[in-house]
Coordinates of C-alpha atoms and ligand atoms in Angstrom, one line a residue:
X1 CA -48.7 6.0 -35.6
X2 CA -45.2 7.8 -34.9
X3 CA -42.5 5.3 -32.6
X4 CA -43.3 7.7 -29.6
X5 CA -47.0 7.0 -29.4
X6 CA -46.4 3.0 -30.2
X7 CA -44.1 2.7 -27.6
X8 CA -46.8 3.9 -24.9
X9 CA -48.9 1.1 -25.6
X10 CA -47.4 -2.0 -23.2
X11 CA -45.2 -4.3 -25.3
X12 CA -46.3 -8.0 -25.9
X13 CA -43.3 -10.2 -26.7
X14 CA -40.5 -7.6 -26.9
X15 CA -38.9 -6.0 -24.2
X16 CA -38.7 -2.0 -24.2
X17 CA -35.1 -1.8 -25.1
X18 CA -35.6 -3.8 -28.4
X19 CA -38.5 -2.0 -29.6
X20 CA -36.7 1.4 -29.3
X21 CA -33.5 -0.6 -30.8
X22 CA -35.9 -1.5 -33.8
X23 CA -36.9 2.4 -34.0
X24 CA -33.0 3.4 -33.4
X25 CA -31.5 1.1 -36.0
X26 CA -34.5 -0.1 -38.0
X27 CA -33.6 -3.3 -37.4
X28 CA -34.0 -6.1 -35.2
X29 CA -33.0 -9.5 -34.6
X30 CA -34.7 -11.8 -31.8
X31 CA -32.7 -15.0 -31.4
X32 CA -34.9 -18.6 -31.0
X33 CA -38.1 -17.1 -30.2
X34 CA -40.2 -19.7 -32.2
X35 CA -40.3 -22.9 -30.9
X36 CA -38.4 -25.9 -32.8
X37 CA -41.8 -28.0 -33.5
X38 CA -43.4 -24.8 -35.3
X39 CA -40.5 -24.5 -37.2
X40 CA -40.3 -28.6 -38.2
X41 CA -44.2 -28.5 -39.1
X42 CA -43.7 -25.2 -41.5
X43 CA -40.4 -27.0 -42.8
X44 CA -42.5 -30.2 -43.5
X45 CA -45.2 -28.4 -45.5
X46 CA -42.5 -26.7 -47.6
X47 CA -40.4 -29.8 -48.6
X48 CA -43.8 -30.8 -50.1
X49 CA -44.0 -27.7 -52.4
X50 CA -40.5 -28.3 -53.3
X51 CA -41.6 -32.2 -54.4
X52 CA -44.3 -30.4 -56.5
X53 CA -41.6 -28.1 -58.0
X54 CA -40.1 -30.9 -59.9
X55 CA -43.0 -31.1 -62.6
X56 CA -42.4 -27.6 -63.4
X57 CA -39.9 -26.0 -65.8
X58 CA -40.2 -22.5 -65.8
X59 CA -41.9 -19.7 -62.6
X60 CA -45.5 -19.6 -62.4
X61 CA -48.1 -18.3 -59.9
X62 CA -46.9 -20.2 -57.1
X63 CA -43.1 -21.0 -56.7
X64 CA -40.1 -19.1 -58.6
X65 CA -37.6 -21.2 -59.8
X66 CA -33.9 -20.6 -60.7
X67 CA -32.7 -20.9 -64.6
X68 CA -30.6 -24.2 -63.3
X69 CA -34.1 -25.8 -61.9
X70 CA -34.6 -29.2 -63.0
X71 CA -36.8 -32.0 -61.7
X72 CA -33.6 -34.3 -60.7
X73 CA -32.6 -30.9 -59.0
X74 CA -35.1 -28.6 -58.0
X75 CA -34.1 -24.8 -57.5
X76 CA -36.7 -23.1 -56.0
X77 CA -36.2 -19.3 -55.1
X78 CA -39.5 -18.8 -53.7
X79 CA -43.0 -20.1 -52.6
X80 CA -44.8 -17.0 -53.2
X81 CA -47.8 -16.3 -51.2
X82 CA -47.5 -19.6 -48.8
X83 CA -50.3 -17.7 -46.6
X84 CA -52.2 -18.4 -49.4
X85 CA -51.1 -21.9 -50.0
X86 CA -51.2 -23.7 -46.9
X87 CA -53.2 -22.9 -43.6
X88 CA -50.0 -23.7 -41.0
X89 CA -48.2 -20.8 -43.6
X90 CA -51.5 -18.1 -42.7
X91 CA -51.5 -19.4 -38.9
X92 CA -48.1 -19.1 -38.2
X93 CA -48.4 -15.7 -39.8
X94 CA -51.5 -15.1 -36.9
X95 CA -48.8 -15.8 -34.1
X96 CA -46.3 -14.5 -32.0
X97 CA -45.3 -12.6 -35.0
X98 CA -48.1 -10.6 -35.1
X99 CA -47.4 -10.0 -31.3
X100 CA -44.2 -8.8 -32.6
X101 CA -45.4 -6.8 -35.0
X102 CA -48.0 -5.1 -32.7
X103 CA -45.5 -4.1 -30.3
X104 CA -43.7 -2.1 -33.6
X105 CA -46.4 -0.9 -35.7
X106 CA -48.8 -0.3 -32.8
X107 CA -52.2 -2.3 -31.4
X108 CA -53.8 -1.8 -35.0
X109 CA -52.1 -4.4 -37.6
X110 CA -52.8 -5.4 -40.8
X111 CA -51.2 -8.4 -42.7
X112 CA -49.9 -7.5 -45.8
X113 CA -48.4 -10.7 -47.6
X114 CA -46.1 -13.3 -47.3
X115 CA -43.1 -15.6 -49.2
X116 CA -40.7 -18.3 -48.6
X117 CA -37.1 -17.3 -50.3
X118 CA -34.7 -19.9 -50.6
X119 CA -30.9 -19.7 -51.6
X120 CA -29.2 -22.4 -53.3
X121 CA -25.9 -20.8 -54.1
X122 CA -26.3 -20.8 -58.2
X123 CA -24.6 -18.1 -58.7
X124 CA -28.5 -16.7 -58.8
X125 CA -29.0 -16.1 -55.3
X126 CA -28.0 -12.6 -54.5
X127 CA -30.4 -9.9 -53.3
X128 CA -29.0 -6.5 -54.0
X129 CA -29.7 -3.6 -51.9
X130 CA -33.1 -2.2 -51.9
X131 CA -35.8 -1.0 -49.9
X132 CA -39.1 -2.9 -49.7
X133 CA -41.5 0.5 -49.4
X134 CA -40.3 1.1 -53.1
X135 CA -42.3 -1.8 -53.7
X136 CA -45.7 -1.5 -52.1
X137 CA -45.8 2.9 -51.2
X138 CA -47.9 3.7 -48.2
X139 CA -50.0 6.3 -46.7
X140 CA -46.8 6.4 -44.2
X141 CA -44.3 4.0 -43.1
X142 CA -45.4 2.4 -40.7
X143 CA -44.6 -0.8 -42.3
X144 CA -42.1 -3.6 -41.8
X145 CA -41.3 -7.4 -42.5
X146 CA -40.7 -10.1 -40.3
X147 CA -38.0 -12.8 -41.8
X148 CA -38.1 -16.5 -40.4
X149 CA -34.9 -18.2 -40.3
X150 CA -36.7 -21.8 -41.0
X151 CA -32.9 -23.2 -40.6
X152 CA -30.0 -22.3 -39.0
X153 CA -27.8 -19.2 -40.6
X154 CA -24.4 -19.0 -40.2
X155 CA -22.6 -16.1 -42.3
X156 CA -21.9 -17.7 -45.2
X157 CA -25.4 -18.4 -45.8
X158 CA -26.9 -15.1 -46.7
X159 CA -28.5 -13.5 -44.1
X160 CA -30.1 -10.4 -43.8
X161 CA -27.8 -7.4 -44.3
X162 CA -29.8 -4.1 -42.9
X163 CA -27.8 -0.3 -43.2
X164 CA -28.2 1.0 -39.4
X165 CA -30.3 4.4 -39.3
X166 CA -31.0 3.9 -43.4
X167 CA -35.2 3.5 -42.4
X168 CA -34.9 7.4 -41.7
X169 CA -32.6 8.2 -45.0
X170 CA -34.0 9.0 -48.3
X171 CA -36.3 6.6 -50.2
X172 CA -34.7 5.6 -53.5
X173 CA -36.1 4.8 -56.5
X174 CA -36.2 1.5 -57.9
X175 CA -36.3 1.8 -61.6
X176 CA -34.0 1.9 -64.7
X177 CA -33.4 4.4 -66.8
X178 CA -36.7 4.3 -68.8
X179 CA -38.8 3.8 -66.0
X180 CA -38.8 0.0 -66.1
X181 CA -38.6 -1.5 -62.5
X182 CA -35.6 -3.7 -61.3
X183 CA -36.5 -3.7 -57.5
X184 CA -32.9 -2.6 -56.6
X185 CA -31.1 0.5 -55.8
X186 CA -29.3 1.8 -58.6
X187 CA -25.3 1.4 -58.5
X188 CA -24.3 4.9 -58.5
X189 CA -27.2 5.8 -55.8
X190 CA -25.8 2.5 -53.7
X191 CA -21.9 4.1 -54.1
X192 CA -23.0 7.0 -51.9
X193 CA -24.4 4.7 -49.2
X194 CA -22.6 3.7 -46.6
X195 CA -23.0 0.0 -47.1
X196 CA -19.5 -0.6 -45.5
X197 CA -21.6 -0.1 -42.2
X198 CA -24.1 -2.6 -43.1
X199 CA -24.7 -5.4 -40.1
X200 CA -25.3 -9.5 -41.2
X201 CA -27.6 -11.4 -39.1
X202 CA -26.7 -14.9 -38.9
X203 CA -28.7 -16.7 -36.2
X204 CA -29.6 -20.1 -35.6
X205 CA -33.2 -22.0 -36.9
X206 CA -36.1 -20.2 -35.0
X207 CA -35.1 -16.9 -35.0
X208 CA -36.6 -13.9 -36.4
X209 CA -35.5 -10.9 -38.0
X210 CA -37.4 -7.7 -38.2
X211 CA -36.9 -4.8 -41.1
X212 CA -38.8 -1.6 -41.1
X213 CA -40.0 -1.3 -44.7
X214 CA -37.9 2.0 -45.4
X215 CA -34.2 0.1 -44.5
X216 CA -31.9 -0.3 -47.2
X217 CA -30.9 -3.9 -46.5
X218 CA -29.5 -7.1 -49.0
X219 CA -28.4 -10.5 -48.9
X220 CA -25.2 -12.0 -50.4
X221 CA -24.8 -14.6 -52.6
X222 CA -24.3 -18.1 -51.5
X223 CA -21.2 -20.1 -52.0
X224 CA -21.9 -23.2 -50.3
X225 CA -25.8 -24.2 -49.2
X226 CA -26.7 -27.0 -46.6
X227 CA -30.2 -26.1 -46.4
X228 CA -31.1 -24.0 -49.2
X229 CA -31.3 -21.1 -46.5
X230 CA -35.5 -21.3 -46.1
X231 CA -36.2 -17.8 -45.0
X232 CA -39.8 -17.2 -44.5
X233 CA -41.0 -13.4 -44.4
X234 CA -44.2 -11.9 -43.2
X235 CA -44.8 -8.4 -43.9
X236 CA -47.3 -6.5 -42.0
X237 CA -48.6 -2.7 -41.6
X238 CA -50.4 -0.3 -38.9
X239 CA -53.9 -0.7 -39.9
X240 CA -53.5 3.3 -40.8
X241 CA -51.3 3.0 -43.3
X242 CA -53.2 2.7 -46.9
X243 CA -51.4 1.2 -50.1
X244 CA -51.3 3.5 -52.9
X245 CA -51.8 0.8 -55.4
X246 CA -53.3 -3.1 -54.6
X247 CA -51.3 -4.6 -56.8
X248 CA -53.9 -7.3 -56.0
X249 CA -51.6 -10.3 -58.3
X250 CA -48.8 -10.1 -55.9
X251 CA -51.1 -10.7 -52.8
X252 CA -53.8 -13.1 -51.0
X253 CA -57.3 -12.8 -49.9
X254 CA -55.3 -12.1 -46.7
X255 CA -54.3 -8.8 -47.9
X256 CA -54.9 -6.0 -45.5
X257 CA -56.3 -8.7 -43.4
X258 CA -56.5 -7.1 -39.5
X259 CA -54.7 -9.6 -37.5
X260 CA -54.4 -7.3 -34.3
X261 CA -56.4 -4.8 -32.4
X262 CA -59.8 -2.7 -34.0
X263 CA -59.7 -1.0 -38.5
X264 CA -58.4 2.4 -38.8
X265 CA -61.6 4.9 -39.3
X266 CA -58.8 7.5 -40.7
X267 CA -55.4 7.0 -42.7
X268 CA -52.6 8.4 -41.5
X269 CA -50.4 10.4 -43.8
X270 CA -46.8 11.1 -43.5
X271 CA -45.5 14.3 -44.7
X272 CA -42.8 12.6 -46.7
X273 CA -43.5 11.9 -50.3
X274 CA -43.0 8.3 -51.9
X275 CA -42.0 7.3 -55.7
X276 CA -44.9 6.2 -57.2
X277 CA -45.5 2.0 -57.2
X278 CA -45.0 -0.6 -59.9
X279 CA -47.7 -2.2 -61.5
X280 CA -47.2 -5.9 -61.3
X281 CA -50.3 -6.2 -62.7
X282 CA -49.1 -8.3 -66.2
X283 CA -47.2 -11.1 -63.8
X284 CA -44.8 -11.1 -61.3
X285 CA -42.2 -13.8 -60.9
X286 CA -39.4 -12.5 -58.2
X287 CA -37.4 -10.1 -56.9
X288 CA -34.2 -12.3 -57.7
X289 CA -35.5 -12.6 -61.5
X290 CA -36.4 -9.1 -62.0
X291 CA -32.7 -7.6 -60.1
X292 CA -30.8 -10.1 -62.6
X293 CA -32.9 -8.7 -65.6
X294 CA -33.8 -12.0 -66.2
X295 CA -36.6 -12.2 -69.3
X296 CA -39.8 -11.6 -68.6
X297 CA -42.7 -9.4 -68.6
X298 CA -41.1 -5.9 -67.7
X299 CA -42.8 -4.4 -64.8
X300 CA -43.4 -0.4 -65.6
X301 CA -44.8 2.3 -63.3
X302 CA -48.5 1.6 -61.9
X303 CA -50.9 2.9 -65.0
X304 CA -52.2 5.6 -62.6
X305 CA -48.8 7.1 -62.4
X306 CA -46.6 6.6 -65.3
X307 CA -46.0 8.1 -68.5
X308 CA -47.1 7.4 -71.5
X309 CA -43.4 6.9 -73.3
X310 CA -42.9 4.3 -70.1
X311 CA -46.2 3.1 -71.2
X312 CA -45.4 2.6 -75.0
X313 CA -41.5 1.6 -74.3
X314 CA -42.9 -1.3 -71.6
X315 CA -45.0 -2.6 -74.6
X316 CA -42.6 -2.8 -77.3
X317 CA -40.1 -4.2 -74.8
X318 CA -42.6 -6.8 -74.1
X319 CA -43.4 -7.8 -78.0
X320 CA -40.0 -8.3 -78.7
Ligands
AKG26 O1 -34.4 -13.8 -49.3 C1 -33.5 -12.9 -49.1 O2 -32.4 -13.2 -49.1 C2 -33.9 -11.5 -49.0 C3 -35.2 -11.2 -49.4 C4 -35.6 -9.7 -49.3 O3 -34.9 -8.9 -48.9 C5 -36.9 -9.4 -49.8 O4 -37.6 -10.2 -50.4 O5 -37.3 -8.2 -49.6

């Protein structure tokens, strides 16, 4: 659906001005909107997964953890999939944000997955700039994520960092020189940008921050952390926007789930072309592991798409 024809439907939660801010700016931030005993509840359930952290030593299915992780210290970068993991995670993602993400996408929504970052100031904890539709390509873009500040952030705590206007620039690859993903924007691509205009979003526990899945946007690293900066992101589509690829191992049975309005009988298509999607397929452990070139399983184009001296280089990579 194009902004024009979402904004004719009548808004749930947001008011007219921030809807056409969010199309304007491709950004949005709406301060306190979920209320402190939600927030406690989700907060209780995670410090659980954290617990259970400390009898692992290395990322696995569930939770990424930092190089430093230990069990005295836990340093978990992310509960992947909580929708998945916990019914409060998969209610909360039913909400008001899916209100919210109604009045953005349009009365058709889809759910589209879920994780819980954390940032424990490392020296691990940056997120370089990037654009999440690199990640999962669509039919069109109708696509966007909703962040959870699960405690309060103040600037020095990494918050979201969107480029104003940058969901209607180009869409950048997000792959190395041999075709090997690194989920980032590559340096001399992100010199051109105009990053100096980016906005920071520090607002306090409850609020919720809304990117359109085409914005360039980042967080900084940490230097001090009091909470471990929970941030808890939703991502959700018009139910007419199709993924080129599953990528079925990064995702729930909640994928594509419709949490709002009636299924799309016909896709829509934008116009605009899309690099083709990563295939995740061999194991996946975070965005933070993969933009530090951490080792691991390197991730190369979906099979469907890439070629075969990506194919062969991925493999020998991976036996080494
Ligand atoms: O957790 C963060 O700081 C940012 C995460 C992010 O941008 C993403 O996962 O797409």
């Amino acid at each position: 659906m194009k902004p024009e024809d979402i904004l004719r439907h009548p808004a749930r939660v947001l008011t007219q001005d921030q809807r056409e801010a969010y199309f304007r700016d491709g950004y949005l931030v709406v301060e306190r909107l979920i209320p402190e005993d939600v927030v406690d509840e989700i907060n209780r359930i995670t410090a659980g997964w954290i617990d259970r952290s400390r009898a692992i030593t290395a990322p696995n299915d569930v939770l990424d953890v930092a190089p430093s992780h230990s069990a005295e210290k836990p340093v978990v970068r992310r509960l992947k999939k909580p929708d998945g993991m916990d019914p409060a995670y998969w209610d909360y993602a039913n909400g008001v944000i899916a209100d919210v993400a109604a009045d953005l996408l349009g009365p058709d929504v889809c759910f589209h997955h879920s994780k819980l970052n954390f940032k424990w100031s490392d020296g691990h904890d940056e997120v370089a700039w990037h654009q999440d539709i690199a990640f999962y390509p669509h039919t069109n873009y109708s696509l966007l994520a909703i962040g959870t500040y699960l405690a309060d952030v103040n600037p020095g705590d990494g918050p979201l960092g969107v480029i104003p206007g940058s969901h209607k620039g180009p869409i950048f690859e997000h792959y190395d020189d041999n075709d090997i993903w690194t989920g980032r924007i590559k340096d001399d691509a992100v010199a051109e940008l105009p990053t100096e205009t980016a906005v920071y979003c520090p607002a306090p526990k409850g609020s919720i921050t809304i990117h359109h899945a085409r914005a360039v946007h980042a967080t900084e690293a940490t230097t001090h952390s009091v909470s471990g900066r929970p941030l808890l992101i939703n991502a959700f589509a018009s139910a007419d926007a199709f993924p080129y690829a599953a990528l079925k191992s990064t995702y729930t049975e909640h994928f594509r789930t419709l949490v709002r309005g009636t299924p799309a009988r016909w896709a829509h298509h934008d116009p605009e072309p899309c690099p083709t999607p990563p295939d995740f397929s061999a194991g996946y452990t975070s965005i933070y592991a993969q933009q530090a070139g951490e080792p691991g399983t390197p991730t190369p184009r979906d099979p469907g798409h890439r070629p075969e001296a990506a194919i062969k280089a991925a493999l020998k990579s991976a036996a080494e």
